[in-house]
Short mmCIF file of C-alpha atoms in Angstrom, two decimals:
data_model
loop_
_atom_site.label_atom_id
_atom_site.label_comp_id
_atom_site.label_asym_id
_atom_site.label_seq_id
_atom_site.Cartn_x
_atom_site.Cartn_y
_atom_site.Cartn_z
CA MET K 203 -19.61 -65.62 3.19
CA PRO K 204 -20.86 -66.89 -0.20
CA LEU K 205 -18.37 -68.04 -2.81
CA THR K 206 -19.85 -65.76 -5.41
CA ARG K 207 -22.98 -63.84 -6.13
CA SER K 208 -26.03 -66.03 -5.77
CA VAL K 209 -27.25 -67.85 -8.86
CA PRO K 210 -31.05 -67.69 -8.67
CA ARG K 211 -32.72 -71.07 -8.79
CA THR K 212 -34.98 -69.78 -11.55
CA PHE K 213 -31.83 -69.29 -13.65
CA ARG K 214 -33.13 -66.00 -15.05
CA PRO K 215 -29.65 -64.49 -15.63
CA TRP K 216 -28.90 -67.24 -18.15
CA ILE K 217 -32.17 -67.39 -20.06
CA ALA K 218 -31.05 -64.56 -22.31
CA PRO K 219 -27.76 -66.23 -23.33
CA VAL K 220 -29.60 -69.49 -24.10
CA THR K 221 -32.19 -67.71 -26.22
CA ALA K 222 -29.55 -65.69 -28.04
CA VAL K 223 -27.46 -68.74 -28.84
CA LEU K 224 -30.45 -70.70 -30.12
CA ALA K 225 -31.24 -67.82 -32.45
CA ALA K 226 -27.62 -67.61 -33.65
CA VAL K 227 -27.39 -71.36 -34.16
CA ALA K 228 -30.60 -71.33 -36.16
CA LEU K 229 -28.96 -68.85 -38.52
CA VAL K 230 -25.87 -71.01 -38.80
CA ALA K 231 -27.84 -74.19 -39.37
CA GLY K 232 -30.19 -72.61 -41.91
CA PRO K 233 -29.44 -73.09 -45.60
CA ALA K 234 -28.96 -69.41 -46.29
CA GLY K 235 -27.52 -68.40 -42.91
CA ALA K 236 -24.06 -67.08 -42.18
CA LEU K 237 -22.35 -66.95 -38.82
CA PRO K 238 -21.31 -63.47 -37.74
CA GLU K 239 -17.71 -62.92 -36.69
CA ALA K 240 -17.13 -64.06 -33.12
CA ALA K 241 -16.46 -61.38 -30.57
CA ALA K 242 -13.47 -61.66 -28.30
CA PRO K 243 -14.31 -63.43 -25.03
CA PRO K 244 -14.75 -61.13 -22.04
CA ASP K 245 -12.18 -61.14 -19.30
CA ALA K 246 -13.34 -63.37 -16.47
CA PRO K 247 -13.47 -61.72 -13.07
CA ALA K 248 -11.13 -63.38 -10.61
CA ARG K 249 -10.00 -63.07 -7.03
CA ASP K 250 -6.62 -61.57 -6.18
CA LEU K 251 -4.48 -64.67 -6.69
CA THR K 252 -1.30 -63.30 -5.20
CA ALA K 253 -2.95 -62.47 -1.89
CA THR K 254 -4.15 -66.01 -1.20
CA THR K 255 -1.65 -68.24 -2.98
CA THR K 256 1.70 -69.55 -1.88
CA ALA K 257 3.75 -72.52 -2.98
CA VAL K 258 3.58 -74.83 0.00
CA SER K 259 4.64 -78.41 0.57
CA SER K 260 2.34 -80.91 2.19
CA ALA K 261 2.91 -81.30 5.91
CA THR K 262 4.43 -84.76 5.41
CA GLY K 263 6.84 -83.79 2.63
CA TRP K 264 5.03 -86.13 0.22
CA VAL K 265 3.25 -84.93 -2.91
CA GLY K 266 1.46 -86.81 -5.65
CA THR K 267 3.38 -87.00 -8.92
CA TRP K 268 1.12 -89.39 -10.87
CA ALA K 269 -2.47 -90.53 -10.42
CA THR K 270 -5.41 -91.91 -12.35
CA GLY K 271 -9.17 -92.18 -11.89
CA VAL K 272 -10.63 -95.67 -11.73
CA ALA K 273 -13.84 -97.43 -12.70
CA GLU K 274 -15.70 -100.64 -11.93
CA GLY K 275 -15.04 -103.68 -14.10
CA GLU K 276 -18.24 -104.34 -16.01
CA SER K 277 -17.22 -106.14 -19.21
CA GLY K 278 -14.40 -108.03 -20.90
CA ARG K 279 -11.09 -108.44 -19.09
CA ALA K 280 -12.10 -105.92 -16.42
CA LEU K 281 -15.12 -108.03 -15.46
CA ALA K 282 -13.26 -111.34 -15.65
CA GLY K 283 -10.29 -110.14 -13.60
CA PHE K 284 -6.93 -111.91 -13.36
CA THR K 285 -5.49 -115.20 -12.11
CA ASP K 286 -1.77 -116.05 -11.84
CA THR K 287 -0.91 -112.85 -13.71
CA THR K 288 1.77 -110.17 -13.56
CA ILE K 289 0.95 -106.73 -14.96
CA ARG K 290 3.78 -104.31 -15.73
CA GLN K 291 2.61 -100.70 -16.14
CA ARG K 292 4.32 -97.43 -17.04
CA MET K 293 3.66 -94.32 -14.96
CA HIS K 294 4.91 -91.04 -16.45
CA VAL K 295 5.66 -88.80 -13.47
CA SER K 296 5.58 -85.03 -13.39
CA VAL K 297 8.01 -84.18 -10.57
CA GLY K 298 10.76 -86.32 -9.12
CA GLY K 299 12.12 -87.02 -5.67
CA SER K 300 14.42 -89.12 -3.54
CA GLU K 301 11.75 -91.60 -2.36
CA VAL K 302 8.44 -92.89 -3.70
CA ARG K 303 5.27 -94.48 -2.35
CA LEU K 304 2.93 -96.60 -4.46
CA ARG K 305 -0.83 -96.46 -3.96
CA LEU K 306 -2.91 -99.50 -4.90
CA THR K 307 -6.68 -99.54 -5.20
CA ASN K 308 -9.50 -102.05 -4.91
CA VAL K 309 -12.26 -99.48 -4.46
CA HIS K 310 -14.56 -101.20 -6.95
CA GLY K 311 -13.58 -104.74 -6.00
CA GLU K 312 -16.16 -107.26 -4.78
CA THR K 313 -13.65 -109.29 -2.77
CA PRO K 314 -10.29 -108.62 -1.08
CA LEU K 315 -7.45 -108.24 -3.59
CA VAL K 316 -4.30 -110.26 -2.89
CA VAL K 317 -1.11 -108.76 -4.32
CA GLU K 318 1.63 -111.35 -3.83
CA SER K 319 4.58 -109.21 -4.91
CA THR K 320 5.26 -105.77 -6.37
CA THR K 321 8.36 -104.09 -7.78
CA LEU K 322 9.23 -100.57 -8.91
CA ALA K 323 12.08 -99.72 -11.28
CA LEU K 324 13.26 -97.20 -13.82
CA PRO K 325 13.02 -98.22 -17.49
CA GLY K 326 15.73 -100.27 -19.16
CA ALA K 327 17.10 -100.05 -22.67
CA ALA K 328 14.02 -101.39 -24.49
CA ARG K 329 10.33 -100.70 -23.99
CA GLY K 330 9.04 -102.78 -21.10
CA ASP K 331 12.53 -103.59 -19.79
CA VAL K 332 13.64 -102.45 -16.34
CA ASP K 333 17.02 -101.15 -15.22
CA PRO K 334 18.36 -103.89 -12.90
CA ASP K 335 20.25 -101.38 -10.77
CA THR K 336 16.99 -99.64 -9.86
CA LEU K 337 14.75 -102.67 -9.23
CA HIS K 338 13.13 -102.41 -5.77
CA THR K 339 10.67 -104.64 -3.95
CA VAL K 340 7.66 -102.75 -2.65
CA THR K 341 6.45 -103.56 0.85
CA PHE K 342 3.37 -102.75 2.89
CA SER K 343 4.00 -102.62 6.65
CA GLY K 344 7.27 -104.41 5.96
CA GLU K 345 5.76 -107.29 3.95
CA PRO K 346 5.82 -107.83 0.17
CA ARG K 347 2.43 -109.59 0.21
CA VAL K 348 -0.58 -107.44 0.87
CA THR K 349 -4.35 -107.84 0.84
CA VAL K 350 -6.35 -104.79 -0.20
CA PRO K 351 -9.88 -104.98 1.26
CA ALA K 352 -12.82 -104.56 -1.07
CA GLY K 353 -13.58 -100.85 -1.40
CA ALA K 354 -10.17 -99.79 -0.07
CA GLU K 355 -6.91 -98.18 -1.16
CA LEU K 356 -3.50 -98.84 0.41
CA VAL K 357 -0.25 -96.88 0.37
CA SER K 358 3.11 -98.67 0.40
CA ASP K 359 6.09 -98.16 2.64
CA PRO K 360 8.59 -95.59 1.30
CA VAL K 361 10.82 -96.98 -1.45
CA GLY K 362 14.33 -95.60 -1.85
CA LEU K 363 14.04 -95.10 -5.58
CA ARG K 364 15.28 -91.74 -6.85
CA ILE K 365 13.32 -90.52 -9.86
CA ALA K 366 13.81 -87.49 -12.07
CA ASP K 367 11.29 -84.89 -13.17
CA ASP K 368 9.39 -85.79 -16.35
CA SER K 369 10.41 -89.45 -16.33
CA ASP K 370 8.95 -92.95 -16.35
CA VAL K 371 8.60 -95.51 -13.56
CA LEU K 372 7.61 -99.14 -14.19
CA VAL K 373 5.48 -100.97 -11.62
CA SER K 374 5.02 -104.74 -11.80
CA ILE K 375 2.35 -106.42 -9.67
CA TYR K 376 1.72 -110.16 -9.34
CA LEU K 377 -1.88 -111.22 -8.75
CA PRO K 378 -2.35 -114.90 -7.76
CA GLY K 379 -6.11 -114.40 -8.11
CA PRO K 380 -8.76 -114.88 -8.98
CA THR K 381 -9.18 -111.18 -8.43
CA GLY K 382 -12.82 -110.92 -9.44
CA PRO K 383 -13.89 -107.76 -11.30
CA ALA K 384 -10.97 -105.35 -11.52
CA THR K 385 -10.65 -101.73 -10.46
CA TYR K 386 -9.13 -100.10 -13.50
CA HIS K 387 -8.69 -97.08 -15.77
CA ALA K 388 -9.86 -98.01 -19.26
CA GLY K 389 -7.99 -95.58 -21.51
CA ALA K 390 -4.38 -95.35 -20.35
CA HIS K 391 -3.05 -94.04 -23.69
CA SER K 392 0.02 -95.97 -22.58
CA THR K 393 1.15 -99.54 -23.21
CA GLY K 394 1.52 -102.06 -20.39
CA TRP K 395 2.57 -105.70 -20.40
CA ILE K 396 0.90 -108.90 -19.12
CA ALA K 397 2.58 -112.21 -18.19
CA THR K 398 1.64 -115.55 -16.68
CA GLY K 399 3.14 -116.28 -13.27
CA ASP K 400 5.24 -114.03 -11.05
CA GLN K 401 7.41 -111.98 -13.40
CA THR K 402 7.77 -108.94 -11.15
CA THR K 403 11.58 -109.26 -11.10
CA ALA K 404 11.96 -110.12 -14.81
CA LEU K 405 14.32 -107.62 -16.38
CA GLY K 406 13.15 -107.93 -19.98
CA ALA K 407 9.77 -107.44 -21.62
CA GLU K 408 10.18 -110.78 -23.40
CA ALA K 409 8.88 -112.42 -20.21
CA TYR K 410 5.54 -110.76 -20.97
CA SER K 411 3.45 -112.34 -23.71
CA GLY K 412 0.63 -109.81 -23.84
CA THR K 413 -0.04 -106.10 -23.69
CA THR K 414 -2.71 -103.82 -22.28
CA THR K 415 -3.75 -100.22 -22.82
CA SER K 416 -5.47 -99.84 -19.45
CA PHE K 417 -4.20 -99.16 -15.93
CA TRP K 418 -5.03 -101.91 -13.42
CA PHE K 419 -5.34 -101.57 -9.63
CA LEU K 420 -3.24 -98.39 -9.58
CA ASP K 421 -4.29 -95.26 -7.68
CA GLY K 422 -1.16 -93.15 -7.77
CA LEU K 423 2.50 -92.55 -7.00
CA ASP K 424 3.83 -90.09 -4.40
CA VAL K 425 7.31 -88.62 -4.14
CA ARG K 426 9.27 -87.01 -1.36
CA GLY K 427 11.11 -84.05 -2.78
CA PRO K 428 11.14 -80.30 -3.29
CA ALA K 429 7.80 -79.98 -5.15
CA SER K 430 5.33 -77.50 -3.67
CA GLY K 431 2.15 -79.55 -3.47
CA SER K 432 0.13 -81.02 -6.34
CA VAL K 433 -2.60 -80.01 -8.79
CA VAL K 434 -5.43 -82.37 -9.76
CA PHE K 435 -7.00 -82.07 -13.21
CA LEU K 436 -10.62 -83.24 -12.97
CA GLY K 437 -12.08 -84.00 -16.36
CA ASP K 438 -13.33 -86.36 -19.04
CA SER K 439 -11.80 -87.91 -22.16
CA ILE K 440 -10.21 -84.63 -23.27
CA THR K 441 -8.22 -84.45 -20.04
CA ASP K 442 -7.62 -88.21 -20.24
CA GLY K 443 -5.93 -87.66 -23.60
CA SER K 444 -8.29 -89.20 -26.17
CA GLY K 445 -6.96 -88.34 -29.61
CA SER K 446 -3.37 -87.94 -28.43
CA THR K 447 -0.48 -90.13 -29.58
CA ARG K 448 -0.21 -93.28 -27.48
CA ASP K 449 2.94 -93.65 -25.35
CA ALA K 450 4.05 -90.10 -26.24
CA ASN K 451 2.75 -88.29 -23.11
CA ARG K 452 0.86 -85.67 -25.11
CA ARG K 453 -2.25 -85.22 -22.99
CA TRP K 454 -2.79 -81.54 -22.23
CA PRO K 455 -1.85 -81.99 -18.52
CA ASP K 456 1.42 -83.57 -19.76
CA TYR K 457 2.13 -80.41 -21.73
CA VAL K 458 1.25 -78.34 -18.64
CA ALA K 459 3.82 -80.37 -16.69
CA ASP K 460 6.47 -79.61 -19.31
CA LEU K 461 5.77 -75.87 -18.99
CA MET K 462 5.60 -76.04 -15.19
CA LEU K 463 9.07 -77.61 -15.06
CA GLN K 464 10.47 -74.47 -16.69
CA GLU K 465 9.40 -72.48 -13.61
CA PRO K 466 11.74 -71.84 -10.64
CA ARG K 467 11.88 -74.90 -8.40
CA PRO K 468 9.79 -73.35 -5.56
CA HIS K 469 6.94 -73.00 -8.07
CA ARG K 470 6.92 -76.60 -9.28
CA PHE K 471 4.19 -79.03 -8.32
CA GLY K 472 2.91 -82.51 -9.00
CA ILE K 473 0.49 -82.98 -11.92
CA LEU K 474 -2.28 -85.51 -11.22
CA ASN K 475 -4.55 -86.46 -14.11
CA ALA K 476 -8.05 -87.42 -12.94
CA GLY K 477 -9.54 -87.38 -16.42
CA MET K 478 -11.74 -90.32 -17.44
CA GLY K 479 -13.14 -90.98 -20.89
CA GLY K 480 -16.92 -90.49 -20.99
CA ASN K 481 -17.09 -89.07 -17.49
CA ARG K 482 -19.86 -86.66 -16.48
CA LEU K 483 -20.53 -84.13 -13.73
CA LEU K 484 -23.95 -85.36 -12.68
CA LEU K 485 -24.73 -88.85 -14.00
CA ASP K 486 -22.69 -92.01 -14.03
CA ALA K 487 -21.45 -92.66 -17.54
CA ASN K 488 -23.26 -94.68 -20.19
CA SER K 489 -20.53 -97.19 -21.03
CA PRO K 490 -18.18 -99.48 -19.06
CA GLY K 491 -14.97 -97.87 -17.86
CA GLN K 492 -16.29 -94.32 -17.77
CA GLY K 493 -16.52 -94.14 -14.00
CA ASP K 494 -18.63 -92.56 -11.29
CA ASN K 495 -19.89 -89.04 -11.87
CA ALA K 496 -17.53 -86.24 -10.87
CA LEU K 497 -19.44 -85.31 -7.72
CA ALA K 498 -19.35 -88.93 -6.55
CA ARG K 499 -15.61 -89.36 -7.15
CA LEU K 500 -14.52 -85.91 -5.98
CA ASP K 501 -13.34 -87.01 -2.53
CA ARG K 502 -11.40 -90.02 -3.80
CA ASP K 503 -9.91 -88.60 -6.97
CA VAL K 504 -9.33 -84.99 -5.91
CA LEU K 505 -9.75 -83.93 -2.30
CA THR K 506 -7.70 -86.72 -0.70
CA GLN K 507 -4.82 -86.75 -3.20
CA THR K 508 -1.40 -86.39 -1.60
CA GLY K 509 -0.38 -82.75 -1.17
CA VAL K 510 -3.22 -81.40 -3.31
CA GLY K 511 -3.48 -77.61 -3.29
CA THR K 512 -5.38 -76.85 -6.51
CA VAL K 513 -8.09 -78.52 -8.58
CA PHE K 514 -8.56 -77.67 -12.25
CA VAL K 515 -12.14 -78.41 -13.35
CA PHE K 516 -12.73 -79.06 -17.05
CA GLU K 517 -15.80 -81.25 -17.32
CA GLY K 518 -19.41 -81.04 -18.43
CA ILE K 519 -19.49 -81.59 -22.19
CA ASN K 520 -20.59 -85.21 -21.74
CA ASP K 521 -23.53 -84.13 -19.61
CA ILE K 522 -24.62 -82.07 -22.61
CA GLN K 523 -23.82 -84.37 -25.55
CA GLN K 524 -24.32 -87.91 -24.22
CA PRO K 525 -27.72 -89.69 -24.02
CA ASN K 526 -29.81 -88.51 -21.07
CA SER K 527 -28.53 -85.08 -22.04
CA GLN K 528 -28.72 -82.25 -19.55
CA TYR K 529 -30.66 -79.36 -21.09
CA ASP K 530 -30.79 -77.24 -17.94
CA PRO K 531 -27.60 -75.18 -17.53
CA GLU K 532 -28.61 -74.46 -13.95
CA ALA K 533 -28.05 -78.12 -13.03
CA LEU K 534 -24.49 -78.06 -14.35
CA ILE K 535 -23.80 -74.75 -12.63
CA ALA K 536 -25.02 -76.23 -9.34
CA ALA K 537 -22.54 -79.10 -9.80
CA TYR K 538 -19.68 -76.65 -10.36
CA GLU K 539 -20.72 -74.74 -7.24
CA GLN K 540 -20.63 -77.95 -5.21
CA ILE K 541 -17.12 -78.75 -6.43
CA ILE K 542 -15.96 -75.21 -5.67
CA GLN K 543 -17.49 -75.21 -2.20
CA ARG K 544 -16.14 -78.61 -1.21
CA ALA K 545 -12.66 -77.75 -2.51
CA HIS K 546 -12.62 -74.37 -0.78
CA ASP K 547 -13.67 -76.08 2.45
CA ARG K 548 -10.39 -78.02 2.16
CA GLY K 549 -8.43 -74.82 1.50
CA LEU K 550 -7.89 -75.59 -2.18
CA ARG K 551 -7.70 -73.20 -5.11
CA VAL K 552 -10.22 -74.01 -7.87
CA VAL K 553 -9.56 -73.17 -11.51
CA GLY K 554 -12.30 -73.63 -14.10
CA ALA K 555 -12.26 -73.91 -17.88
CA THR K 556 -14.86 -73.24 -20.54
CA LEU K 557 -16.19 -76.16 -22.59
CA GLY K 558 -14.78 -76.47 -26.10
CA PRO K 559 -16.72 -76.44 -29.38
CA PHE K 560 -18.18 -79.68 -30.72
CA GLN K 561 -20.26 -78.94 -33.81
CA GLY K 562 -19.67 -81.82 -36.23
CA TRP K 563 -19.66 -84.42 -33.45
CA GLY K 564 -22.55 -86.84 -33.97
CA SER K 565 -24.74 -85.70 -31.09
CA TRP K 566 -24.41 -81.94 -31.66
CA THR K 567 -27.69 -80.03 -31.90
CA PRO K 568 -28.56 -76.33 -31.66
CA GLU K 569 -30.28 -76.99 -28.33
CA ARG K 570 -27.18 -78.64 -26.86
CA GLU K 571 -25.02 -75.85 -28.23
CA ALA K 572 -27.21 -73.35 -26.36
CA VAL K 573 -26.57 -75.19 -23.09
CA ARG K 574 -22.81 -75.16 -23.69
CA SER K 575 -22.91 -71.43 -24.42
CA ALA K 576 -24.90 -70.65 -21.27
CA VAL K 577 -22.56 -72.72 -19.11
CA ASN K 578 -19.52 -71.03 -20.65
CA THR K 579 -21.03 -67.58 -20.01
CA TRP K 580 -21.42 -68.47 -16.34
CA ILE K 581 -17.88 -69.88 -16.10
CA ARG K 582 -16.43 -66.71 -17.62
CA GLU K 583 -18.55 -64.12 -15.85
CA SER K 584 -19.73 -65.44 -12.49
CA GLY K 585 -16.45 -65.06 -10.58
CA ALA K 586 -17.13 -68.38 -8.84
CA PHE K 587 -13.79 -69.91 -9.79
CA ASP K 588 -10.51 -68.55 -8.44
CA ALA K 589 -9.30 -68.33 -12.04
CA VAL K 590 -10.68 -69.23 -15.47
CA VAL K 591 -8.98 -70.58 -18.59
CA ASP K 592 -10.98 -70.07 -21.79
CA PHE K 593 -10.44 -73.33 -23.68
CA ASP K 594 -13.42 -72.51 -25.90
CA ALA K 595 -11.55 -69.45 -27.19
CA VAL K 596 -8.34 -71.47 -27.59
CA LEU K 597 -9.85 -74.33 -29.59
CA ARG K 598 -12.54 -72.75 -31.76
CA ASP K 599 -12.16 -71.91 -35.43
CA PRO K 600 -12.26 -68.10 -35.80
CA ASP K 601 -14.16 -68.53 -39.07
CA ASN K 602 -16.67 -70.98 -37.57
CA PRO K 603 -16.64 -70.61 -33.78
CA LEU K 604 -19.02 -73.50 -33.13
CA ARG K 605 -16.41 -75.91 -34.52
CA MET K 606 -12.89 -76.75 -33.48
CA LEU K 607 -10.01 -75.31 -35.47
CA PRO K 608 -9.08 -78.10 -37.94
CA ALA K 609 -5.39 -77.88 -37.02
CA TYR K 610 -6.31 -78.72 -33.41
CA ASP K 611 -8.89 -81.44 -34.16
CA SER K 612 -8.06 -85.14 -33.77
CA GLY K 613 -10.58 -85.76 -36.53
CA ASP K 614 -13.83 -86.35 -34.64
CA ASN K 615 -14.81 -82.71 -33.94
CA LEU K 616 -14.81 -83.22 -30.17
CA HIS K 617 -11.35 -84.33 -29.04
CA PRO K 618 -8.24 -82.29 -29.84
CA GLY K 619 -5.14 -83.94 -31.23
CA ASP K 620 -1.58 -83.37 -30.06
CA ALA K 621 -1.43 -79.81 -31.44
CA GLY K 622 -4.72 -78.89 -29.79
CA TYR K 623 -3.60 -80.29 -26.44
CA GLN K 624 -0.38 -78.31 -26.64
CA ALA K 625 -2.33 -75.12 -27.41
CA MET K 626 -4.57 -75.76 -24.40
CA ALA K 627 -1.56 -76.16 -22.11
CA GLU K 628 0.05 -73.00 -23.43
CA ALA K 629 -3.09 -71.07 -22.49
CA VAL K 630 -2.64 -72.03 -18.82
CA ASP K 631 -0.55 -69.59 -16.78
CA PRO K 632 1.31 -71.84 -14.31
CA SER K 633 0.97 -69.19 -11.62
CA VAL K 634 -2.81 -69.73 -11.40
CA LEU K 635 -2.13 -73.36 -10.52
CA TRP K 636 0.20 -72.77 -7.60
CA PRO K 637 -1.16 -74.74 -4.65
CA ARG K 638 -3.19 -72.53 -2.36
CA GLY K 639 -2.08 -71.72 1.17
CA ARG K 640 -4.30 -70.31 3.92
#
């Protein structure tokens, strides 16, 4: 049975929206033109959510509570790698539990990665400090030293560290090196600490002479607890949190987690952020750190996450606005259909979101705006997604709908700031995210 009504390869249903938007944009862009008042967005058709959705735990009792997408090291510190270095990193978890498992990654490594020692702990009194009563050594098959093969990810043994909902965990890893090019996440929007030598058991941040704003060699953190599965947010820099306040946990998925934690405990789930700055649906990104295209990383970053039951797809604006721009909406729609099909094959719910306004951003043109409009029309009206959140309607300025509302704008006309991210989260009904059971 098809997921939705067929989208003809000739793309005829969407030629009219593209033509109409080009005409409207020409009026806006013209010296004497005026934009007509925006109509209210149509209600998106959706499947009966209550009939197919239940809050279910993964079969093992483990769910993901924190995750990040990773890229290949191509320049700077990421290309050079590390030798005789400890990196202490802060993971802000969504849901807590009585035990944790750490996942390390070397998927983009050229050689095996030796991790000599690793610790997990809750934060201490000052930033970068750890609470000595919670400091735990992490082992892999009973040993603190582990070698992660090139191209691989490893999961640790369970660690008896009890963590609370909406809290921080500090991980410290010692890398004797040389590691070679690092597997990393460029824009952590969170501060980490770097030291020479093995400082994994150091209690204070004073042992660390440097800082970093990237995540290094981390794939995720799992918890064993009462959470009912996990939700992965697949996206680009807007999901990653560009424009949000560093170290304040104000990405829009962070705000979703805050709202989710107000739900009854059976309806709580892990929040896994797979956003990557610059990421695209179809092409690998143009700059270092922006990662494989979404279709290429779907298995690793979404479908195999621990306890995943739902994927939230909010990606595509970079395919439109970056160099090698995609001017054929049909190609983007085909990518969405692939994500939906592959997720449904795994029994997952798939939620989609419309692309936000970006007039005023340097690469905006009427032709690119027409592609965004056509894609958004399909997202709203096709019924392909199990549910739709209209972020375009949330973010746009009612008086100038091609631009973001100034109160929500970080200042660059593409990325929201903290207030915009909060408004996005408040538009998401937590019930549409409940992990799907079959």
